[in-house]
Short mmCIF file of C-alpha atoms in Angstrom, two decimals:
data_model
loop_
_atom_site.label_atom_id
_atom_site.label_comp_id
_atom_site.label_asym_id
_atom_site.label_seq_id
_atom_site.Cartn_x
_atom_site.Cartn_y
_atom_site.Cartn_z
CA MET A 10 0.06 -0.03 0.04
CA SER A 11 2.72 2.47 -0.97
CA ALA A 12 0.97 4.38 -3.71
CA TRP A 13 -1.98 6.73 -3.05
CA THR A 14 -5.32 5.54 -4.22
CA PRO A 15 -7.35 8.10 -6.39
CA ALA A 16 -9.59 8.79 -3.24
CA SER A 17 -6.50 9.74 -1.24
CA GLU A 18 -5.16 11.93 -3.94
CA VAL A 19 -8.39 13.92 -3.69
CA LEU A 20 -8.13 14.22 -0.01
CA LEU A 21 -4.53 15.50 -0.35
CA ARG A 22 -5.83 18.49 -2.35
CA HIS A 23 -7.44 19.46 0.98
CA SER A 24 -4.66 18.56 3.30
CA ASP A 25 -4.62 21.99 4.97
CA ASP A 26 -8.00 21.40 6.11
CA PHE A 27 -6.96 18.60 8.41
CA GLU A 28 -3.92 20.05 10.15
CA GLN A 29 -5.91 21.13 13.30
CA ARG A 30 -8.32 18.23 13.44
CA ARG A 31 -8.54 15.11 15.49
CA VAL A 32 -9.42 12.67 12.63
CA LEU A 33 -10.85 9.15 12.68
CA PHE A 34 -10.17 7.36 9.27
CA ALA A 35 -12.43 4.51 8.46
CA GLY A 36 -13.99 2.57 5.49
CA ASP A 37 -12.02 1.15 2.58
CA LEU A 38 -8.42 2.08 3.73
CA GLN A 39 -6.28 0.88 0.83
CA ASP A 40 -3.24 2.91 1.46
CA ASP A 41 -1.38 4.47 4.43
CA LEU A 42 -2.59 8.03 4.14
CA PRO A 43 -4.17 7.86 7.75
CA ALA A 44 -0.66 7.39 9.06
CA ARG A 45 0.94 10.07 7.00
CA LEU A 46 -1.45 12.96 6.79
CA GLU A 47 -0.48 15.78 8.98
CA THR A 48 -3.32 16.21 11.69
CA ALA A 49 -3.66 17.11 15.30
CA ASP A 50 -4.38 13.41 15.92
CA SER A 51 -5.17 10.53 13.68
CA ARG A 52 -6.84 7.17 14.31
CA ALA A 53 -8.04 4.46 12.05
CA HIS A 54 -10.69 1.78 12.20
CA THR A 55 -10.93 -0.96 9.55
CA GLN A 56 -12.86 -4.14 9.08
CA GLN A 57 -10.00 -5.43 6.82
CA TYR A 58 -7.11 -7.27 8.44
CA HIS A 59 -4.65 -6.66 5.79
CA HIS A 60 -5.27 -2.89 5.90
CA TRP A 61 -4.87 -2.96 9.64
CA GLN A 62 -1.49 -4.80 9.33
CA THR A 63 -0.03 -1.96 7.28
CA LEU A 64 -1.59 0.94 9.43
CA SER A 65 -0.76 -0.51 12.80
CA ALA A 66 2.87 -0.93 11.78
CA GLN A 67 2.94 2.82 11.54
CA MET A 68 0.18 3.96 14.03
CA GLY A 69 0.31 1.27 16.71
CA GLU A 70 -2.67 1.08 18.84
CA ARG A 71 -4.19 4.08 17.15
CA ALA A 72 -5.20 1.81 14.31
CA GLN A 73 -7.91 -0.64 15.34
CA PHE A 74 -9.27 -3.81 13.46
CA GLY A 75 -12.67 -5.32 14.21
CA LEU A 76 -16.29 -5.61 13.12
CA LEU A 77 -17.41 -2.56 15.28
CA ALA A 78 -15.76 0.59 16.34
CA GLY A 79 -16.04 1.22 20.08
CA PRO A 80 -16.24 4.32 22.26
CA GLN A 81 -12.48 4.21 22.89
CA THR A 82 -11.71 4.36 19.25
CA ILE A 83 -13.90 7.45 18.76
CA ALA A 84 -13.06 9.22 21.88
CA GLY A 85 -11.77 12.84 21.24
CA CYS A 86 -12.37 12.65 17.52
CA ASP A 87 -13.94 15.74 15.91
CA THR A 88 -13.71 14.69 12.30
CA LEU A 89 -14.48 11.49 10.27
CA VAL A 90 -12.87 10.74 7.03
CA TYR A 91 -14.63 7.85 5.37
CA TYR A 92 -13.52 6.05 2.34
CA TRP A 93 -16.53 4.64 0.54
CA PRO A 94 -16.40 0.87 -0.31
CA LYS A 95 -17.86 -0.84 -3.36
CA ASN A 96 -20.63 -2.33 -1.20
CA LYS A 97 -23.37 -0.05 -0.23
CA PRO A 98 -24.94 -2.10 2.70
CA GLU A 99 -21.32 -2.30 4.04
CA ALA A 100 -21.05 1.43 3.90
CA GLN A 101 -24.30 1.91 5.69
CA PHE A 102 -23.46 -0.52 8.43
CA GLN A 103 -20.01 1.08 9.07
CA LEU A 104 -21.34 4.64 8.99
CA MET A 105 -24.22 3.94 11.25
CA ASN A 106 -21.87 2.40 13.68
CA LEU A 107 -19.40 5.24 13.54
CA LEU A 108 -21.91 8.18 13.49
CA SER A 109 -23.82 6.62 16.50
CA LEU A 110 -20.72 7.17 18.55
CA LEU A 111 -19.22 10.41 17.25
CA PRO A 112 -20.49 13.72 18.78
CA GLU A 113 -23.17 15.80 17.14
CA GLY A 114 -21.50 18.63 15.27
CA CYS A 115 -18.45 16.71 14.20
CA ASP A 116 -17.32 17.11 10.58
CA LEU A 117 -17.74 14.41 8.11
CA PHE A 118 -15.72 13.84 4.85
CA ILE A 119 -16.74 11.06 2.46
CA VAL A 120 -14.60 10.19 -0.40
CA GLY A 121 -14.79 7.45 -3.06
CA GLU A 122 -14.73 6.49 -6.70
CA ASN A 123 -17.84 7.37 -8.66
CA ARG A 124 -18.30 3.90 -9.98
CA SER A 125 -18.33 2.55 -6.34
CA GLY A 126 -21.55 4.44 -5.78
CA VAL A 127 -20.21 7.25 -3.59
CA ARG A 128 -22.91 9.52 -4.78
CA SER A 129 -25.55 7.49 -2.70
CA ALA A 130 -23.92 8.77 0.45
CA GLU A 131 -25.98 12.02 0.07
CA GLN A 132 -29.29 10.08 0.11
CA ILE A 133 -28.26 7.65 2.88
CA LEU A 134 -27.22 10.49 5.25
CA ALA A 135 -29.67 13.14 4.20
CA GLN A 136 -31.56 13.00 7.59
CA ILE A 137 -28.56 12.94 9.86
CA SER A 138 -25.74 14.69 8.10
CA PRO A 139 -26.64 16.52 4.92
CA LEU A 140 -23.60 16.35 2.44
CA ASN A 141 -22.37 18.84 -0.15
CA LYS A 142 -19.97 17.75 -2.89
CA ILE A 143 -16.82 19.81 -2.49
CA ASP A 144 -14.42 18.35 -4.94
CA SER A 145 -14.37 16.06 -8.01
CA ALA A 146 -11.10 14.53 -9.49
CA ARG A 147 -9.63 11.28 -10.39
CA ARG A 148 -13.08 9.86 -11.10
CA CYS A 149 -13.70 10.43 -7.41
CA GLY A 150 -16.14 12.56 -5.43
CA LEU A 151 -15.41 14.24 -2.02
CA TYR A 152 -18.44 15.20 0.07
CA TYR A 153 -18.60 17.27 3.34
CA GLY A 154 -21.18 17.53 6.03
CA ARG A 155 -21.71 18.00 9.75
CA LEU A 156 -23.38 15.49 11.92
CA GLU A 157 -26.70 16.94 12.99
CA LYS A 158 -28.37 14.02 14.59
CA ARG A 159 -26.63 10.76 15.86
CA PRO A 160 -28.43 7.71 14.53
CA LEU A 161 -29.48 4.76 16.50
CA PHE A 162 -27.43 1.70 15.76
CA ASP A 163 -28.25 -1.88 16.73
CA ALA A 164 -25.63 -4.31 15.24
CA ASN A 165 -27.93 -7.27 15.85
CA ALA A 166 -30.47 -5.86 13.36
CA TRP A 167 -27.99 -6.11 10.53
CA TRP A 168 -27.59 -10.01 10.52
CA ASN A 169 -29.11 -11.90 7.71
CA THR A 170 -29.88 -15.57 7.73
CA TYR A 171 -30.55 -18.08 4.76
CA GLN A 172 -30.64 -21.79 4.25
CA SER A 173 -28.17 -23.49 2.04
CA GLU A 174 -27.18 -27.35 1.89
CA GLY A 175 -29.46 -27.96 4.79
CA LEU A 176 -27.53 -25.52 6.96
CA THR A 177 -28.39 -22.20 8.54
CA ILE A 178 -26.09 -19.55 7.16
CA LYS A 179 -25.48 -16.33 9.15
CA THR A 180 -24.18 -13.26 7.28
CA LEU A 181 -23.44 -9.50 7.63
CA PRO A 182 -23.06 -6.73 5.18
CA GLY A 183 -19.86 -6.87 3.16
CA VAL A 184 -19.61 -10.67 3.50
CA PHE A 185 -19.28 -12.56 0.16
CA SER A 186 -22.33 -14.55 -0.66
CA ARG A 187 -24.35 -12.57 1.90
CA ASP A 188 -27.77 -13.34 0.22
CA GLY A 189 -27.14 -16.83 -1.06
CA LEU A 190 -24.52 -19.40 -2.06
CA ASP A 191 -22.69 -18.29 -5.17
CA ALA A 192 -22.47 -20.52 -8.23
CA GLY A 193 -18.60 -21.02 -7.89
CA SER A 194 -18.82 -22.08 -4.22
CA GLN A 195 -21.67 -24.40 -5.17
CA LEU A 196 -19.47 -26.11 -7.89
CA LEU A 197 -16.57 -26.45 -5.41
CA LEU A 198 -18.95 -28.12 -2.91
CA SER A 199 -20.06 -30.57 -5.51
CA THR A 200 -16.55 -32.06 -5.57
CA LEU A 201 -16.36 -32.64 -1.84
CA THR A 202 -17.05 -36.18 -0.92
CA PRO A 203 -18.53 -37.45 2.40
CA HIS A 204 -16.39 -38.94 5.15
CA THR A 205 -13.49 -36.66 4.42
CA LYS A 206 -11.03 -36.76 7.47
CA GLY A 207 -8.14 -34.75 8.68
CA LYS A 208 -7.38 -31.09 9.15
CA VAL A 209 -8.96 -28.64 6.67
CA LEU A 210 -8.20 -25.00 6.23
CA ASP A 211 -10.84 -22.78 4.49
CA VAL A 212 -9.03 -19.59 3.19
CA GLY A 213 -11.30 -16.60 2.60
CA CYS A 214 -14.15 -18.31 4.40
CA GLY A 215 -16.85 -15.71 3.92
CA ALA A 216 -19.98 -16.80 5.72
CA GLY A 217 -18.43 -20.27 6.31
CA VAL A 218 -20.56 -22.15 3.87
CA LEU A 219 -17.82 -24.30 2.43
CA ALA A 220 -16.42 -25.52 5.79
CA ALA A 221 -19.84 -25.84 7.43
CA ALA A 222 -21.08 -28.04 4.49
CA LEU A 223 -18.06 -30.15 4.48
CA ALA A 224 -18.24 -30.69 8.32
CA ASN A 225 -21.99 -31.52 7.89
CA HIS A 226 -21.34 -34.63 5.99
CA SER A 227 -17.71 -35.34 7.22
CA PRO A 228 -17.96 -34.93 10.95
CA LYS A 229 -14.38 -36.13 11.65
CA VAL A 230 -12.75 -33.09 9.89
CA ARG A 231 -11.02 -30.56 12.05
CA LEU A 232 -11.70 -27.12 10.66
CA THR A 233 -9.81 -23.90 10.60
CA LEU A 234 -11.38 -20.90 8.78
CA CYS A 235 -9.70 -17.59 8.06
CA ASP A 236 -10.61 -14.25 6.26
CA VAL A 237 -9.28 -10.76 6.09
CA SER A 238 -12.75 -9.48 6.72
CA ALA A 239 -14.03 -9.02 10.29
CA PRO A 240 -17.66 -9.30 9.16
CA ALA A 241 -16.72 -12.65 7.57
CA VAL A 242 -14.94 -13.83 10.65
CA GLU A 243 -17.94 -13.09 12.83
CA ALA A 244 -20.42 -14.56 10.37
CA SER A 245 -18.37 -17.86 10.00
CA ARG A 246 -18.25 -18.17 13.86
CA ALA A 247 -22.06 -17.53 13.92
CA THR A 248 -22.71 -20.04 10.99
CA LEU A 249 -20.71 -22.81 12.81
CA ALA A 250 -22.62 -22.06 16.06
CA ALA A 251 -25.97 -22.00 14.39
CA ASN A 252 -25.34 -25.50 13.07
CA GLY A 253 -23.69 -27.08 16.13
CA LEU A 254 -20.32 -27.23 14.36
CA ASN A 255 -16.81 -26.86 15.81
CA GLY A 256 -13.90 -24.95 14.18
CA GLU A 257 -11.39 -22.28 14.76
CA VAL A 258 -12.02 -18.94 12.93
CA LEU A 259 -9.20 -16.54 12.61
CA ALA A 260 -8.46 -13.10 10.98
CA SER A 261 -5.67 -13.66 8.69
CA ASN A 262 -4.11 -12.21 5.55
CA ILE A 263 -4.05 -15.41 3.56
CA TYR A 264 -1.62 -17.41 5.76
CA SER A 265 -0.34 -14.58 7.98
CA SER A 266 -2.05 -15.91 11.14
CA ILE A 267 -1.84 -19.65 10.24
CA THR A 268 0.44 -22.16 11.81
CA GLY A 269 0.81 -25.87 11.25
CA ARG A 270 -0.03 -28.03 8.31
CA PHE A 271 -3.19 -29.29 6.85
CA ASP A 272 -4.59 -32.25 4.85
CA MET A 273 -6.75 -30.00 2.64
CA ILE A 274 -6.84 -26.23 1.88
CA LEU A 275 -10.15 -25.04 0.33
CA SER A 276 -10.74 -21.63 -1.20
CA ASN A 277 -12.95 -19.55 -3.44
CA PRO A 278 -10.22 -16.88 -3.73
CA PRO A 279 -11.01 -13.27 -4.47
CA PHE A 280 -9.63 -11.54 -7.56
CA HIS A 281 -10.49 -7.95 -6.63
CA GLU A 282 -9.13 -5.32 -4.37
CA GLY A 283 -11.99 -2.89 -4.06
CA ARG A 284 -13.09 -2.56 -7.67
CA GLN A 285 -9.52 -3.28 -9.15
CA THR A 286 -8.78 -6.71 -10.57
CA SER A 287 -5.92 -8.21 -8.59
CA LEU A 288 -4.62 -11.85 -8.65
CA ASP A 289 -2.12 -11.14 -5.80
CA ALA A 290 -4.29 -12.80 -3.16
CA ALA A 291 -4.92 -16.05 -5.20
CA HIS A 292 -1.09 -16.21 -6.28
CA THR A 293 -0.09 -15.95 -2.61
CA LEU A 294 -2.71 -18.63 -1.75
CA ILE A 295 -1.34 -21.11 -4.28
CA ARG A 296 2.38 -20.37 -3.87
CA GLY A 297 2.18 -20.54 -0.05
CA ALA A 298 0.04 -23.78 0.14
CA THR A 299 2.90 -26.10 0.06
CA ARG A 300 4.30 -24.62 3.31
CA HIS A 301 0.89 -25.40 4.92
CA LEU A 302 0.00 -28.84 3.47
CA ASN A 303 1.03 -32.22 4.78
CA PRO A 304 2.62 -34.59 2.27
CA GLY A 305 -0.15 -35.82 0.12
CA GLY A 306 -2.33 -32.92 1.15
CA GLU A 307 -4.29 -31.02 -1.49
CA LEU A 308 -5.30 -27.45 -2.33
CA ARG A 309 -8.71 -27.28 -3.97
CA ILE A 310 -10.02 -23.98 -5.35
CA VAL A 311 -12.79 -22.72 -7.60
CA ALA A 312 -12.12 -19.83 -9.86
CA ASN A 313 -13.51 -18.00 -13.07
CA ALA A 314 -12.43 -20.11 -15.86
CA PHE A 315 -10.61 -17.21 -17.68
CA LEU A 316 -8.24 -16.56 -14.70
CA PRO A 317 -4.60 -17.91 -15.37
CA TYR A 318 -4.30 -20.11 -12.28
CA PRO A 319 -3.20 -23.37 -14.01
CA THR A 320 0.16 -21.97 -14.80
CA VAL A 321 0.82 -21.02 -11.16
CA LEU A 322 -0.58 -24.38 -9.91
CA ASP A 323 1.95 -26.23 -12.22
CA GLU A 324 4.81 -24.02 -11.27
CA THR A 325 4.14 -24.64 -7.50
CA PHE A 326 2.86 -28.18 -7.42
CA GLY A 327 4.24 -29.73 -10.59
CA SER A 328 0.85 -30.58 -11.84
CA HIS A 329 -2.95 -30.07 -11.31
CA GLU A 330 -6.31 -31.47 -12.43
CA THR A 331 -9.52 -29.95 -13.22
CA MET A 332 -12.26 -31.67 -11.14
CA ALA A 333 -15.36 -29.83 -12.36
CA GLN A 334 -16.22 -27.02 -14.78
CA THR A 335 -19.07 -24.93 -16.10
CA GLY A 336 -19.03 -22.25 -18.69
CA ARG A 337 -17.96 -19.85 -16.06
CA TYR A 338 -16.02 -21.65 -13.31
CA LYS A 339 -13.56 -24.33 -12.90
CA VAL A 340 -12.46 -26.35 -9.75
CA TYR A 341 -8.81 -27.10 -9.61
CA ARG A 342 -6.98 -29.63 -7.44
CA ALA A 343 -3.36 -29.86 -6.75
CA VAL A 344 -1.56 -32.36 -4.46
CA TYR A 345 1.49 -31.70 -2.58
CA GLY A 346 4.15 -34.35 -3.14
CA ARG A 347 7.55 -34.86 -4.52
CA SER A 348 7.05 -32.91 -7.63
CA ALA A 349 5.97 -29.79 -5.74
CA ARG A 350 8.52 -26.94 -5.47
CA ARG A 351 9.41 -26.21 -1.82
#
């Protein structure tokens, strides 16, 4: 996160406005501007573990990671700078949490790419903090307002529940497959056979559907689930609990919090960072898998058919097989053995 995002470049055009402010940065924090912008005091709250890793290295305890911001994070702040994410319900959830804690009269700056839907902030906040657009550049908009009325916020009201594979799935705004099981994960699930045993790691677990479905028909598996998203971590924990299943759920940037080795690694890896296409996470997942698999253990992933993962799989494992495919998705399997590159 060394280069400025377009949103941060727009904010930097107004850097003088923040020198005397006590600023809380939140939302889709994809660079380290919160640590480097000159202010009277800067804090950051993020729901993304990999963003927190970068910010905490420079800001220490002034950078917080978690599903919810708490009073200790907000205390003393007179300004909120919010980076709009690509997911509107996620933005609403985060903003209502933050604005329910900030003092009335505090200043609010919202910045984001036009294609992410940042314009909808005006409508969402019309009754509590009317916004005016104060800048437009780099295909981004910057909006300013003052908090007139603190909203009521009940985190429990934001949970969603649906049924899939005979399981109860618990989800939150911002979680992948929040409203139902996606077709890619469904294809991956179709390749999992009953009575699977051993230690299984679900990377990028989302709402925990893959791991829960596997454990439901293979009760002897020992599950570890991880995701960079705090809402996903909490949703996976809730999904396991709702179905009486056991498993450890961790916040982790791919393997950053993972220790030990596994008999299977499952994933439906993302290929976006915000709205930008990025294969970095999937490549890290594939190349790092051999350090976390037992001999004979396997990596099984589903991906859009056009993505160039077979080359990376072969470079890392020596070979791979396609277990299932549709017009849009493919499920790949690679086994860690003597041909794998260590």
